[in-house]
PDB file of C-alpha atoms in Angstrom:
ATOM      1  CA  ALA A   1     -72.639  71.840  50.474  1.00 54.00           C
ATOM      2  CA  GLY A   2     -74.017  73.248  47.212  1.00 62.00           C
ATOM      3  CA  PHE A   3     -70.623  74.685  46.311  1.00 65.00           C
ATOM      4  CA  ALA A   4     -68.769  71.420  46.934  1.00 65.00           C
ATOM      5  CA  GLY A   5     -67.910  70.902  43.267  1.00 67.00           C
ATOM      6  CA  TYR A   6     -66.526  74.402  42.915  1.00 68.00           C
ATOM      7  CA  LEU A   7     -64.585  74.179  46.159  1.00 62.00           C
ATOM      8  CA  LYS A   8     -63.199  70.785  45.194  1.00 63.00           C
ATOM      9  CA  GLY A   9     -61.694  72.440  42.122  1.00 65.00           C
ATOM     10  CA  LEU A  10     -60.075  75.061  44.336  1.00 65.00           C
ATOM     11  CA  PHE A  11     -58.794  72.652  46.971  1.00 61.00           C
ATOM     12  CA  MET A  12     -57.713  69.482  45.208  1.00 62.00           C
ATOM     13  CA  ASP A  13     -56.134  67.834  48.271  1.00 65.00           C
ATOM     14  CA  ASN A  14     -58.501  67.780  51.210  1.00 71.00           C
ATOM     15  CA  ILE A  15     -61.912  69.364  50.765  1.00 66.00           C
ATOM     16  CA  ALA A  16     -63.440  68.466  54.134  1.00 70.00           C
ATOM     17  CA  VAL A  17     -61.836  71.241  56.209  1.00 74.00           C
ATOM     18  CA  PRO A  18     -62.416  74.123  53.738  1.00 75.00           C
ATOM     19  CA  LEU A  19     -65.978  72.938  53.067  1.00 74.00           C
ATOM     20  CA  LEU A  20     -66.723  72.673  56.772  1.00 79.00           C
ATOM     21  CA  GLY A  21     -65.293  76.156  57.360  1.00 83.00           C
ATOM     22  CA  PHE A  22     -67.347  77.562  54.486  1.00 84.00           C
ATOM     23  CA  ASN A  23     -70.581  76.009  55.772  1.00 87.00           C
ATOM     24  CA  ILE A  24     -69.958  77.154  59.340  1.00 91.00           C
ATOM     25  CA  GLY A  25     -69.295  80.671  58.039  1.00 90.00           C
ATOM     26  CA  ILE A  26     -72.584  80.660  56.126  1.00 92.00           C
ATOM     27  CA  GLU A  27     -74.515  79.491  59.201  1.00 93.00           C
ATOM     28  CA  VAL A  28     -72.878  82.076  61.474  1.00 94.00           C
ATOM     29  CA  GLY A  29     -73.706  84.789  58.935  1.00 94.00           C
ATOM     30  CA  GLN A  30     -77.348  83.724  58.856  1.00 96.00           C
ATOM     31  CA  ILE A  31     -77.546  83.756  62.656  1.00 96.00           C
ATOM     32  CA  VAL A  32     -76.045  87.258  62.801  1.00 96.00           C
ATOM     33  CA  VAL A  33     -78.538  88.565  60.231  1.00 96.00           C
ATOM     34  CA  LEU A  34     -81.499  86.977  62.059  1.00 95.00           C
ATOM     35  CA  MET A  35     -80.330  88.415  65.385  1.00 97.00           C
ATOM     36  CA  ALA A  36     -80.049  91.885  63.834  1.00 96.00           C
ATOM     37  CA  ILE A  37     -83.550  91.596  62.374  1.00 90.00           C
ATOM     38  CA  ALA A  38     -84.910  90.399  65.743  1.00 91.00           C
ATOM     39  CA  LEU A  39     -83.356  93.399  67.491  1.00 94.00           C
ATOM     40  CA  ILE A  40     -84.858  95.764  64.921  1.00 89.00           C
ATOM     41  CA  LEU A  41     -88.293  94.179  65.335  1.00 84.00           C
ATOM     42  CA  PHE A  42     -88.044  94.365  69.135  1.00 87.00           C
ATOM     43  CA  GLY A  43     -87.216  98.061  68.788  1.00 88.00           C
ATOM     44  CA  ILE A  44     -90.200  98.617  66.514  1.00 82.00           C
ATOM     45  CA  ASP A  45     -92.451  96.778  68.982  1.00 80.00           C
ATOM     46  CA  ALA A  46     -91.163  98.896  71.868  1.00 83.00           C
ATOM     47  CA  ALA A  47     -91.790 102.095  69.894  1.00 83.00           C
ATOM     48  CA  LEU A  48     -95.304 100.973  68.942  1.00 77.00           C
ATOM     49  CA  ARG A  49     -96.094 100.133  72.579  1.00 77.00           C
ATOM     50  CA  ARG A  50     -95.214 103.696  73.642  1.00 82.00           C
ATOM     51  CA  VAL A  51     -97.724 105.253  71.240  1.00 78.00           C
ATOM     52  CA  HIS A  52    -101.175 105.921  72.681  1.00 72.00           C
ATOM     53  CA  TRP A  53    -103.711 104.340  70.358  1.00 70.00           C
ATOM     54  CA  SER A  54    -107.389 105.115  69.978  1.00 72.00           C
ATOM     55  CA  VAL A  55    -109.938 102.431  70.734  1.00 72.00           C
ATOM     56  CA  ASN A  56    -110.512 101.494  67.079  1.00 78.00           C
ATOM     57  CA  ALA A  57    -106.834 101.419  66.070  1.00 74.00           C
ATOM     58  CA  PRO A  58    -105.261  98.113  65.033  1.00 77.00           C
ATOM     59  CA  SER A  59    -102.957  96.411  67.496  1.00 77.00           C
ATOM     60  CA  PRO A  60     -99.229  97.196  67.332  1.00 75.00           C
ATOM     61  CA  PHE A  61     -98.552  93.572  66.408  1.00 77.00           C
ATOM     62  CA  ARG A  62    -100.895  93.824  63.441  1.00 83.00           C
ATOM     63  CA  LEU A  63     -99.231  97.055  62.318  1.00 81.00           C
ATOM     64  CA  ARG A  64     -95.820  95.397  62.442  1.00 82.00           C
ATOM     65  CA  VAL A  65     -97.026  92.348  60.516  1.00 86.00           C
ATOM     66  CA  VAL A  66     -98.664  94.486  57.833  1.00 89.00           C
ATOM     67  CA  GLY A  67     -95.597  96.732  57.559  1.00 87.00           C
ATOM     68  CA  LEU A  68     -93.195  93.795  57.314  1.00 87.00           C
ATOM     69  CA  SER A  69     -95.430  92.040  54.784  1.00 94.00           C
ATOM     70  CA  ALA A  70     -95.604  95.176  52.657  1.00 95.00           C
ATOM     71  CA  SER A  71     -91.804  95.490  52.758  1.00 93.00           C
ATOM     72  CA  ILE A  72     -91.390  91.879  51.668  1.00 94.00           C
ATOM     73  CA  ALA A  73     -93.931  92.381  48.869  1.00 96.00           C
ATOM     74  CA  LEU A  74     -92.034  95.451  47.618  1.00 97.00           C
ATOM     75  CA  VAL A  75     -88.724  93.579  47.560  1.00 95.00           C
ATOM     76  CA  ALA A  76     -90.346  90.636  45.763  1.00 95.00           C
ATOM     77  CA  ALA A  77     -91.913  92.970  43.199  1.00 94.00           C
ATOM     78  CA  GLY A  78     -88.539  94.595  42.603  1.00 94.00           C
ATOM     79  CA  TRP A  79     -86.923  91.206  42.023  1.00 92.00           C
ATOM     80  CA  ALA A  80     -89.744  90.207  39.669  1.00 91.00           C
ATOM     81  CA  ILE A  81     -89.251  93.384  37.634  1.00 91.00           C
ATOM     82  CA  GLU A  82     -85.484  92.797  37.493  1.00 90.00           C
ATOM     83  CA  ARG A  83     -85.989  89.288  36.146  1.00 88.00           C
ATOM     84  CA  ARG A  84     -88.669  90.064  33.590  1.00 81.00           C
ATOM     85  CA  PRO A  85     -87.999  88.341  30.254  1.00 76.00           C
ATOM     86  CA  TRP A  86     -88.481  91.377  28.021  1.00 67.00           C
TER      87      TRP A  86
END
């Protein structure tokens, strides 16, 4: 609904149908991306379960959480550098 003003300029007659279609498309896209990420994480979990760990090693779940958190931190740092004011 955030693009309603822009879409209203494109579709002067009836905005309800195009806006509804746009919003449904956005939601379907988000669901597809989340399903893909879930499948990737399930694959990573399955691979981590097959590895034989020593007694003192961290759990596979902890490794996944730390790895995902580090990836998110790297992306956030990249965005911060892109948007620096200097």
